[in-house]
Amino acid sequence: MKNYYQPEIETMPLEELQALQSERLAAQVQHVYENVPFYRGKMDAAGIKPEDIKGIEDLHKLPFITKDDLRDQYPYGLLGVPLDQVVRIQSTSGTTGRRVVAFYTQDDINVWEDCCARALVAVGATKEDVCHVSYGYGLFTGGPGLNGGSHKVGCLTLPMSSGNTERQIQFMEDLGSTILCCTPSYASYLGETITEQGRKDNIKLKAGIFGAEPWTEEMRRDIEKTLGIKAYDIYGLTEISGPGVSFECQAQAGMHIQEDHFIPEIIDPDTGEVLPEGEVGELVFSCITKKAFPLLRYRTRDLCILTREQCSCGRTHVRMMKPKGRSDDMLIVKGVNVFPSQIETVLINKGYPANYLIIVDRVGTNDTMEVQVEMTAEMFSDSLKEVAAREKELVEAIKAMLGIKIKVKLVAPKTIARSEGKAKRVDDRRKLYD
Ligand code: ADP
Ligand code: ZN
């Protein structure tokens, strides 16, 4: 069986890695120029010939691709190979209302599953493990990606998909699941249910790979405690393949981007200028091995920071810090930028569960923001006076974080809908009036 820790690639010295990227990039540019009329048109319009892109130093010359381009080219406009070579489609979950379809050849699927296999072995998975995949299956990439990776590693794979929480826990107990893969919000819900039902001792989980949505360090600590595991982050997006574009190693200090397949850049979202390492900006990816859906300089809208500092695990691939959220997730309330993750940090630090809903509205020309926060069962028994004091404390703590005063409403345990996939944290009612 192939070993999915590949030190010859994952710990490659930077110079060699960049030479490999350059070679693959030049070939990929040739491929898209010859096979995707959309790219040929864009490159011709910008006066760029494929020969002009000799290596990664020329990457900045290529035009960006945006989500709008993908929507305009739906469904086949960006296809890089004849349809008879395509074996699969996957589609975005439509979090931002723009559904996008991505295509894969069999080789593309292999690359994607290899990426997920690397993510699994990085957290200690072996063929002895029982890998419990509770990401959704179907068009969403979470289930199929981790399922494929788990097969490659040789784990006993449980294709649970999401939902039916009682059955999930039953299988965990009966089959001794050791690795859990799902969204962090579902992991948190599973943890809550297992604890409430007093079944933690029956669970053998040791690690979890959680991604597909933003989550904070505070939420990580919470999940690690309730499930008694190590919780690792994994990142990806359908357009670039799916989960496994980057993954955390055991150092839990940022996600290594699989640079032999994807070249990352950080740009200023307003000007498009490439920013130096260490600065926050929009993450842009170029796929250098995928053939059916070969996006180059794709703007993800995810905001984050890259670092090339040596990682204790020995991997040399660049790390991306937890994305702050997407530029589309950022709310502007009373003129101030607000990320749901900032609210989450405050709540968990103050001992609340990560079950909250942010409601933004507009009264006249004034924005209003209310955060509904679930109390724990112990808090719920407090007197009304104590609840009011708790609300006041949260208002102050959020004001210290964001600089604006918002409303906090504590609600009874279990009143905020739990998520089996990506959690919905924001209800922006202002959009109805715009
Ligand atoms: P959609 O764009 O409809 O949600 P995807 O399922 O392809 O479709 O989601 C990809 C997006 O999910 C990424 O662009 C990013 O915003 C988010 N995401 C994925 N993994 C993570 C992660 N580990 N941390 C934060 N955000 C993530
Ligand atoms: Zn590492």
Short mmCIF file of C-alpha atoms and ligand atoms in Angstrom, two decimals:
data_model
loop_
_atom_site.label_atom_id
_atom_site.label_comp_id
_atom_site.label_asym_id
_atom_site.label_seq_id
_atom_site.Cartn_x
_atom_site.Cartn_y
_atom_site.Cartn_z
CA MET A 1 0.00 0.00 0.00
CA LYS A 2 1.24 3.46 -0.92
CA ASN A 3 2.55 5.53 1.98
CA TYR A 4 0.63 8.79 2.06
CA TYR A 5 3.23 10.61 4.06
CA GLN A 6 5.48 11.64 1.19
CA PRO A 7 8.56 13.30 2.70
CA GLU A 8 10.21 13.53 -0.72
CA ILE A 9 7.48 16.01 -1.61
CA GLU A 10 6.18 17.28 1.72
CA THR A 11 9.61 18.18 3.11
CA MET A 12 11.14 19.22 -0.22
CA PRO A 13 13.58 22.15 0.04
CA LEU A 14 11.91 25.36 -1.11
CA GLU A 15 14.05 25.77 -4.21
CA GLU A 16 13.19 22.30 -5.48
CA LEU A 17 9.54 22.81 -4.67
CA GLN A 18 9.46 26.06 -6.61
CA ALA A 19 11.19 24.43 -9.58
CA LEU A 20 8.52 21.73 -9.56
CA GLN A 21 5.76 24.35 -9.33
CA SER A 22 7.28 26.36 -12.19
CA GLU A 23 7.46 23.35 -14.45
CA ARG A 24 3.88 22.35 -13.67
CA LEU A 25 2.58 25.90 -13.98
CA ALA A 26 4.10 26.40 -17.44
CA ALA A 27 2.52 23.14 -18.62
CA GLN A 28 -0.82 24.07 -17.08
CA VAL A 29 -0.86 27.47 -18.78
CA GLN A 30 -0.23 25.78 -22.10
CA HIS A 31 -3.06 23.33 -21.31
CA VAL A 32 -5.63 26.02 -20.51
CA TYR A 33 -4.60 28.20 -23.45
CA GLU A 34 -5.07 25.34 -25.85
CA ASN A 35 -8.23 23.88 -24.35
CA VAL A 36 -10.27 26.60 -22.66
CA PRO A 37 -11.45 29.34 -25.05
CA PHE A 38 -12.41 31.50 -22.06
CA TYR A 39 -8.76 31.58 -20.88
CA ARG A 40 -7.41 32.02 -24.38
CA GLY A 41 -9.69 35.03 -24.77
CA LYS A 42 -8.61 36.52 -21.43
CA MET A 43 -4.92 35.96 -22.10
CA ASP A 44 -5.15 37.29 -25.64
CA ALA A 45 -6.96 40.37 -24.37
CA ALA A 46 -4.17 40.94 -21.84
CA GLY A 47 -1.51 40.32 -24.51
CA ILE A 48 -0.08 37.27 -22.69
CA LYS A 49 1.20 34.25 -24.58
CA PRO A 50 1.58 30.89 -22.87
CA GLU A 51 5.37 31.08 -23.44
CA ASP A 52 5.45 34.25 -21.34
CA ILE A 53 4.70 32.17 -18.25
CA LYS A 54 7.97 30.36 -17.67
CA GLY A 55 7.62 29.83 -13.96
CA ILE A 56 6.10 31.04 -10.71
CA GLU A 57 7.88 34.40 -11.06
CA ASP A 58 5.53 35.08 -13.99
CA LEU A 59 2.35 34.00 -12.23
CA HIS A 60 1.31 37.58 -11.40
CA LYS A 61 0.99 38.32 -15.13
CA LEU A 62 -2.04 36.05 -15.46
CA PRO A 63 -5.53 37.52 -15.01
CA PHE A 64 -7.58 36.54 -11.94
CA ILE A 65 -10.61 34.28 -12.12
CA THR A 66 -13.53 35.16 -9.87
CA LYS A 67 -16.66 33.43 -8.65
CA ASP A 68 -18.62 35.57 -11.09
CA ASP A 69 -16.54 34.21 -13.98
CA LEU A 70 -17.45 30.72 -12.82
CA ARG A 71 -21.10 31.58 -12.70
CA ASP A 72 -20.97 33.18 -16.15
CA GLN A 73 -19.22 30.13 -17.59
CA TYR A 74 -21.65 27.67 -15.99
CA PRO A 75 -21.77 24.83 -16.76
CA TYR A 76 -19.09 23.91 -19.32
CA GLY A 77 -17.24 27.15 -20.07
CA LEU A 78 -14.12 26.34 -18.04
CA LEU A 79 -13.88 22.67 -18.89
CA GLY A 80 -10.29 21.78 -19.79
CA VAL A 81 -10.83 18.32 -21.33
CA PRO A 82 -13.43 16.73 -23.62
CA LEU A 83 -16.52 15.67 -21.67
CA ASP A 84 -15.84 11.99 -22.34
CA GLN A 85 -12.77 12.25 -20.07
CA VAL A 86 -14.80 13.67 -17.20
CA VAL A 87 -15.95 11.15 -14.62
CA ARG A 88 -17.46 13.27 -11.81
CA ILE A 89 -18.96 16.58 -10.89
CA GLN A 90 -19.20 18.14 -7.45
CA SER A 91 -20.87 21.38 -6.55
CA THR A 92 -20.46 24.09 -3.93
CA SER A 93 -22.89 24.07 -1.08
CA GLY A 94 -24.06 27.51 -2.13
CA THR A 95 -23.23 29.22 1.17
CA THR A 96 -22.83 32.49 -0.67
CA GLY A 97 -25.73 31.90 -3.00
CA ARG A 98 -23.59 31.16 -6.01
CA ARG A 99 -23.67 27.54 -6.97
CA VAL A 100 -20.64 26.39 -8.89
CA VAL A 101 -20.07 23.05 -10.62
CA ALA A 102 -16.55 21.57 -10.78
CA PHE A 103 -15.44 18.70 -13.03
CA TYR A 104 -12.92 15.91 -12.46
CA THR A 105 -11.09 13.40 -14.60
CA GLN A 106 -10.14 10.12 -12.93
CA ASP A 107 -6.62 11.53 -12.43
CA ASP A 108 -8.06 14.67 -10.83
CA ILE A 109 -10.02 12.50 -8.39
CA ASN A 110 -6.85 10.58 -7.60
CA VAL A 111 -4.98 13.79 -6.82
CA TRP A 112 -7.81 15.04 -4.62
CA GLU A 113 -8.07 11.75 -2.72
CA ASP A 114 -4.28 11.68 -2.32
CA CYS A 115 -4.52 15.13 -0.75
CA CYS A 116 -7.14 13.89 1.71
CA ALA A 117 -5.04 10.78 2.44
CA ARG A 118 -2.07 13.01 3.28
CA ALA A 119 -4.31 15.01 5.63
CA LEU A 120 -5.40 11.80 7.37
CA VAL A 121 -1.89 10.38 7.84
CA ALA A 122 -0.71 13.78 9.06
CA VAL A 123 -3.00 13.37 12.08
CA GLY A 124 -1.85 9.82 12.68
CA ALA A 125 -4.29 7.71 10.64
CA THR A 126 -3.18 4.21 9.64
CA LYS A 127 -4.94 1.22 8.16
CA GLU A 128 -5.78 0.15 11.71
CA ASP A 129 -8.11 3.12 12.12
CA VAL A 130 -11.87 3.30 11.82
CA CYS A 131 -12.63 6.51 9.98
CA HIS A 132 -16.10 7.88 10.58
CA VAL A 133 -17.04 10.31 7.81
CA SER A 134 -19.98 12.48 8.83
CA TYR A 135 -19.58 15.14 6.20
CA GLY A 136 -22.47 15.22 3.75
CA TYR A 137 -22.11 12.95 0.72
CA GLY A 138 -23.40 13.85 -2.70
CA LEU A 139 -22.62 17.08 -4.53
CA PHE A 140 -20.87 18.50 -1.45
CA THR A 141 -17.16 17.64 -1.54
CA GLY A 142 -16.71 16.88 2.18
CA GLY A 143 -18.01 13.29 2.23
CA PRO A 144 -16.59 12.05 -1.08
CA GLY A 145 -13.16 13.67 -0.46
CA LEU A 146 -12.49 12.26 3.00
CA ASN A 147 -14.09 8.96 2.02
CA GLY A 148 -11.62 8.60 -0.85
CA GLY A 149 -8.68 9.62 1.32
CA SER A 150 -9.67 7.18 4.03
CA HIS A 151 -9.86 4.31 1.50
CA LYS A 152 -6.40 5.18 0.23
CA VAL A 153 -4.94 5.08 3.73
CA GLY A 154 -6.67 1.74 4.21
CA CYS A 155 -8.83 2.75 7.17
CA LEU A 156 -12.11 0.96 7.76
CA THR A 157 -14.30 3.70 6.33
CA LEU A 158 -17.77 4.47 7.67
CA PRO A 159 -19.61 6.50 5.01
CA MET A 160 -22.08 7.91 7.53
CA SER A 161 -22.91 11.19 5.82
CA SER A 162 -24.49 13.81 8.04
CA GLY A 163 -27.62 13.61 10.15
CA ASN A 164 -29.30 10.93 12.23
CA THR A 165 -27.20 11.71 15.25
CA GLU A 166 -28.42 8.73 17.28
CA ARG A 167 -27.26 6.34 14.54
CA GLN A 168 -23.93 8.16 14.28
CA ILE A 169 -23.24 7.62 17.97
CA GLN A 170 -24.45 4.02 17.86
CA PHE A 171 -22.01 3.23 15.03
CA MET A 172 -19.20 5.03 16.84
CA GLU A 173 -19.79 2.78 19.84
CA ASP A 174 -20.40 -0.47 17.95
CA LEU A 175 -17.59 -0.15 15.41
CA GLY A 176 -15.11 1.74 17.58
CA SER A 177 -14.64 4.79 15.35
CA THR A 178 -11.23 6.33 16.01
CA ILE A 179 -11.19 9.26 13.58
CA LEU A 180 -14.13 11.58 13.01
CA CYS A 181 -14.45 13.78 9.92
CA CYS A 182 -17.22 16.41 9.80
CA THR A 183 -17.84 20.12 10.13
CA PRO A 184 -16.72 21.62 13.45
CA SER A 185 -20.30 22.65 14.19
CA TYR A 186 -21.50 19.07 13.77
CA ALA A 187 -18.58 17.78 15.87
CA SER A 188 -19.66 20.15 18.57
CA TYR A 189 -23.25 18.91 18.38
CA LEU A 190 -22.13 15.28 18.47
CA GLY A 191 -19.97 16.09 21.51
CA GLU A 192 -22.88 17.77 23.25
CA THR A 193 -25.21 14.83 22.62
CA ILE A 194 -22.64 12.21 23.66
CA THR A 195 -21.97 14.09 26.91
CA GLU A 196 -25.65 14.57 27.70
CA GLN A 197 -26.37 10.91 27.16
CA GLY A 198 -23.40 9.90 29.30
CA ARG A 199 -21.88 7.85 26.48
CA LYS A 200 -18.41 9.37 26.40
CA ASP A 201 -16.80 6.29 27.93
CA ASN A 202 -18.12 4.15 25.07
CA ILE A 203 -16.42 6.31 22.44
CA LYS A 204 -12.92 5.46 21.19
CA LEU A 205 -12.30 8.55 19.05
CA LYS A 206 -8.75 9.88 19.21
CA ALA A 207 -8.68 12.52 16.47
CA GLY A 208 -11.01 14.57 14.35
CA ILE A 209 -10.56 16.38 11.04
CA PHE A 210 -12.94 19.30 10.94
CA GLY A 211 -13.36 21.90 8.25
CA ALA A 212 -15.53 23.36 5.51
CA GLU A 213 -16.43 26.35 7.66
CA PRO A 214 -14.57 28.81 9.87
CA TRP A 215 -14.05 27.87 13.52
CA THR A 216 -12.06 29.42 16.29
CA GLU A 217 -9.27 28.16 18.57
CA GLU A 218 -11.79 28.43 21.41
CA MET A 219 -14.13 26.06 19.61
CA ARG A 220 -11.22 23.68 19.03
CA ARG A 221 -10.51 23.52 22.76
CA ASP A 222 -14.18 22.96 23.45
CA ILE A 223 -14.48 20.07 20.99
CA GLU A 224 -11.21 18.51 22.18
CA LYS A 225 -12.54 18.53 25.72
CA THR A 226 -16.04 17.21 25.06
CA LEU A 227 -14.96 14.46 22.68
CA GLY A 228 -11.62 13.73 24.37
CA ILE A 229 -9.71 13.98 21.08
CA LYS A 230 -7.22 16.08 19.15
CA ALA A 231 -9.11 18.30 16.72
CA TYR A 232 -7.43 19.24 13.44
CA ASP A 233 -8.42 21.76 10.82
CA ILE A 234 -8.74 21.01 7.12
CA TYR A 235 -9.49 23.50 4.36
CA GLY A 236 -10.61 23.32 0.80
CA LEU A 237 -13.11 24.52 -1.70
CA THR A 238 -14.97 22.82 -4.49
CA GLU A 239 -13.53 25.06 -7.19
CA ILE A 240 -9.98 23.99 -6.30
CA SER A 241 -10.93 20.30 -5.67
CA GLY A 242 -12.51 20.03 -2.21
CA PRO A 243 -11.20 19.35 1.30
CA GLY A 244 -7.46 18.74 1.55
CA VAL A 245 -6.20 21.79 -0.33
CA SER A 246 -4.51 22.35 3.03
CA PHE A 247 -4.49 20.47 6.32
CA GLU A 248 -3.12 20.70 9.82
CA CYS A 249 -0.30 18.48 10.99
CA GLN A 250 0.16 17.40 14.60
CA ALA A 251 1.68 20.80 15.43
CA GLN A 252 -1.83 22.30 15.06
CA ALA A 253 -0.27 25.57 13.98
CA GLY A 254 -1.78 26.44 10.63
CA MET A 255 -2.62 24.32 7.61
CA HIS A 256 0.06 23.16 5.15
CA ILE A 257 -1.04 23.96 1.61
CA GLN A 258 -0.31 21.07 -0.75
CA GLU A 259 2.00 23.16 -2.86
CA ASP A 260 2.90 20.46 -5.33
CA HIS A 261 -0.71 20.80 -6.58
CA PHE A 262 -1.83 24.31 -5.64
CA ILE A 263 0.10 27.58 -5.71
CA PRO A 264 -1.21 30.09 -3.17
CA GLU A 265 -0.91 33.87 -3.28
CA ILE A 266 -2.24 36.53 -0.91
CA ILE A 267 -3.55 39.66 -2.55
CA ASP A 268 -5.01 42.95 -1.50
CA PRO A 269 -8.72 42.37 -2.17
CA ASP A 270 -9.22 45.94 -3.30
CA THR A 271 -6.25 46.46 -5.60
CA GLY A 272 -5.34 42.88 -6.59
CA GLU A 273 -1.71 43.57 -5.64
CA VAL A 274 0.26 40.55 -4.40
CA LEU A 275 1.10 41.00 -0.72
CA PRO A 276 4.25 39.79 1.04
CA GLU A 277 4.25 36.77 3.35
CA GLY A 278 2.72 37.54 6.73
CA GLU A 279 0.15 40.06 5.58
CA VAL A 280 -3.59 39.46 5.74
CA GLY A 281 -5.31 39.37 2.40
CA GLU A 282 -7.44 37.36 0.03
CA LEU A 283 -6.23 33.88 -0.74
CA VAL A 284 -5.77 33.07 -4.44
CA PHE A 285 -5.06 29.59 -5.81
CA SER A 286 -3.66 28.25 -9.06
CA CYS A 287 -4.21 24.55 -9.73
CA ILE A 288 -1.16 23.10 -11.44
CA THR A 289 -2.08 19.44 -11.76
CA LYS A 290 -5.86 19.31 -12.24
CA LYS A 291 -6.94 18.99 -15.85
CA ALA A 292 -10.75 19.04 -16.04
CA PHE A 293 -11.30 22.22 -14.05
CA PRO A 294 -7.93 23.94 -14.22
CA LEU A 295 -8.43 27.25 -12.41
CA LEU A 296 -5.52 29.68 -12.38
CA ARG A 297 -5.32 32.62 -9.97
CA TYR A 298 -8.76 31.90 -8.57
CA ARG A 299 -9.89 34.44 -5.98
CA THR A 300 -11.34 32.50 -3.05
CA ARG A 301 -12.67 35.51 -1.06
CA ASP A 302 -11.16 33.85 2.02
CA LEU A 303 -9.04 36.18 4.09
CA CYS A 304 -5.94 34.79 5.73
CA ILE A 305 -2.20 34.90 6.33
CA LEU A 306 0.54 32.62 4.97
CA THR A 307 3.74 31.71 6.75
CA ARG A 308 6.89 29.93 5.62
CA GLU A 309 8.32 29.64 9.10
CA GLN A 310 9.74 26.18 9.68
CA CYS A 311 7.07 23.84 11.11
CA SER A 312 8.06 21.41 13.85
CA CYS A 313 6.65 18.51 11.81
CA GLY A 314 9.36 18.98 9.16
CA ARG A 315 6.99 19.74 6.28
CA THR A 316 8.19 22.64 4.18
CA HIS A 317 4.88 23.41 2.48
CA VAL A 318 3.65 26.88 3.35
CA ARG A 319 1.06 27.15 6.12
CA MET A 320 -2.13 29.18 6.03
CA MET A 321 -3.47 30.45 9.32
CA LYS A 322 -7.13 29.84 10.09
CA PRO A 323 -9.11 31.92 7.61
CA LYS A 324 -10.67 34.85 9.38
CA GLY A 325 -13.79 34.18 7.35
CA ARG A 326 -14.72 35.04 3.83
CA SER A 327 -14.82 38.57 2.67
CA ASP A 328 -18.52 37.80 1.97
CA ASP A 329 -19.04 36.75 5.62
CA MET A 330 -17.76 40.01 6.92
CA LEU A 331 -20.63 42.14 8.16
CA ILE A 332 -20.42 45.88 8.17
CA VAL A 333 -22.51 47.00 11.11
CA LYS A 334 -22.66 50.67 12.03
CA GLY A 335 -19.67 51.12 9.75
CA VAL A 336 -17.57 48.59 11.65
CA ASN A 337 -16.25 45.31 10.21
CA VAL A 338 -17.57 42.33 12.14
CA PHE A 339 -16.64 38.68 11.68
CA PRO A 340 -18.84 36.04 13.33
CA SER A 341 -15.63 34.41 14.59
CA GLN A 342 -14.96 37.45 16.81
CA ILE A 343 -18.29 36.95 18.55
CA GLU A 344 -17.61 33.23 18.89
CA THR A 345 -14.29 33.91 20.60
CA VAL A 346 -15.96 36.12 23.21
CA LEU A 347 -18.77 33.65 23.86
CA ILE A 348 -16.60 30.58 24.34
CA ASN A 349 -14.13 32.52 26.50
CA LYS A 350 -17.04 33.44 28.76
CA GLY A 351 -18.14 29.81 29.09
CA TYR A 352 -21.02 29.76 26.59
CA PRO A 353 -21.51 26.99 24.04
CA ALA A 354 -20.85 27.80 20.35
CA ASN A 355 -24.57 27.99 19.67
CA TYR A 356 -25.42 31.51 18.63
CA LEU A 357 -27.17 33.49 15.95
CA ILE A 358 -26.34 37.01 14.85
CA ILE A 359 -29.33 38.99 13.64
CA VAL A 360 -28.61 42.20 11.79
CA ASP A 361 -31.38 44.57 10.83
CA ARG A 362 -31.94 48.19 9.99
CA VAL A 363 -34.26 50.61 11.71
CA GLY A 364 -34.55 53.74 9.60
CA THR A 365 -30.95 54.29 8.55
CA ASN A 366 -29.46 52.73 11.67
CA ASP A 367 -28.06 49.22 11.76
CA THR A 368 -29.01 47.03 14.67
CA MET A 369 -27.32 43.84 15.73
CA GLU A 370 -28.55 41.28 18.19
CA VAL A 371 -26.68 38.17 19.22
CA GLN A 372 -28.83 35.36 20.50
CA VAL A 373 -26.76 33.12 22.72
CA GLU A 374 -27.73 29.83 24.22
CA MET A 375 -27.19 29.33 27.91
CA THR A 376 -25.90 26.08 29.33
CA ALA A 377 -28.33 24.09 31.48
CA GLU A 378 -26.60 25.34 34.67
CA MET A 379 -26.94 28.98 33.62
CA PHE A 380 -30.57 28.49 32.71
CA SER A 381 -31.50 27.82 36.30
CA ASP A 382 -30.21 31.27 37.26
CA SER A 383 -32.69 33.97 38.31
CA LEU A 384 -33.90 36.58 35.81
CA LYS A 385 -31.71 39.13 37.53
CA GLU A 386 -28.68 36.96 37.00
CA VAL A 387 -29.58 36.46 33.35
CA ALA A 388 -29.78 40.24 32.89
CA ALA A 389 -26.36 40.58 34.54
CA ARG A 390 -24.95 37.94 32.23
CA GLU A 391 -26.35 39.73 29.19
CA LYS A 392 -24.79 42.97 30.35
CA GLU A 393 -21.43 41.28 30.82
CA LEU A 394 -21.54 39.92 27.25
CA VAL A 395 -22.56 43.29 25.82
CA GLU A 396 -19.48 44.79 27.47
CA ALA A 397 -17.14 42.02 26.33
CA ILE A 398 -18.40 42.26 22.74
CA LYS A 399 -18.07 46.02 22.85
CA ALA A 400 -14.45 45.61 23.95
CA MET A 401 -13.86 43.28 20.98
CA LEU A 402 -15.73 45.16 18.25
CA GLY A 403 -15.92 48.72 19.48
CA ILE A 404 -19.69 48.90 19.04
CA LYS A 405 -22.55 48.27 21.41
CA ILE A 406 -24.92 45.56 20.32
CA LYS A 407 -27.81 43.72 21.92
CA VAL A 408 -27.38 40.31 23.54
CA LYS A 409 -30.27 38.00 24.23
CA LEU A 410 -29.70 34.86 26.22
CA VAL A 411 -31.98 32.05 25.20
CA ALA A 412 -32.85 28.68 26.72
CA PRO A 413 -30.66 25.62 26.04
CA LYS A 414 -31.44 23.86 22.72
CA THR A 415 -33.38 26.74 21.19
CA ILE A 416 -30.87 27.53 18.45
CA ALA A 417 -30.99 25.08 15.57
CA ARG A 418 -28.03 22.68 15.47
CA SER A 419 -26.14 22.18 12.23
CA GLU A 420 -25.33 18.88 10.61
CA GLY A 421 -23.27 20.60 7.92
CA LYS A 422 -22.14 24.18 7.69
CA ALA A 423 -23.66 26.29 10.48
CA LYS A 424 -25.73 29.36 9.70
CA ARG A 425 -24.53 32.01 12.12
CA VAL A 426 -25.87 35.18 10.54
CA ASP A 427 -29.35 36.34 9.65
CA ASP A 428 -28.84 39.63 7.82
CA ARG A 429 -32.31 41.03 7.35
CA ARG A 430 -31.00 44.28 5.85
CA LYS A 431 -30.54 42.48 2.55
CA LEU A 432 -34.32 42.32 2.24
CA TYR A 433 -34.47 46.08 1.88
CA ASP A 434 -31.40 46.70 -0.31
P1 ADP B 1 -19.52 27.14 -0.60
O1 ADP B 1 -18.65 28.23 -1.17
O2 ADP B 1 -20.86 27.09 -1.22
O3 ADP B 1 -19.57 27.08 0.89
P2 ADP B 1 -17.66 24.92 -0.55
O4 ADP B 1 -18.34 23.82 0.15
O5 ADP B 1 -16.77 24.58 -1.65
O6 ADP B 1 -18.79 25.84 -1.08
O7 ADP B 1 -16.93 25.77 0.57
C1 ADP B 1 -15.64 26.28 0.47
C2 ADP B 1 -15.47 27.41 1.45
O8 ADP B 1 -15.68 26.95 2.79
C3 ADP B 1 -14.11 28.01 1.46
O9 ADP B 1 -13.93 28.97 0.44
C4 ADP B 1 -14.05 28.66 2.84
O10 ADP B 1 -14.72 29.89 2.85
C5 ADP B 1 -14.85 27.69 3.69
N1 ADP B 1 -13.93 26.77 4.40
C6 ADP B 1 -13.59 25.52 4.05
N2 ADP B 1 -12.76 24.97 4.96
C7 ADP B 1 -12.55 25.90 5.91
C8 ADP B 1 -11.78 25.94 7.11
N3 ADP B 1 -11.08 24.91 7.54
N4 ADP B 1 -11.81 27.09 7.82
C9 ADP B 1 -12.52 28.16 7.41
N5 ADP B 1 -13.28 28.18 6.30
C10 ADP B 1 -13.29 27.06 5.56
ZN ZN B 2 3.58 20.96 10.20
#
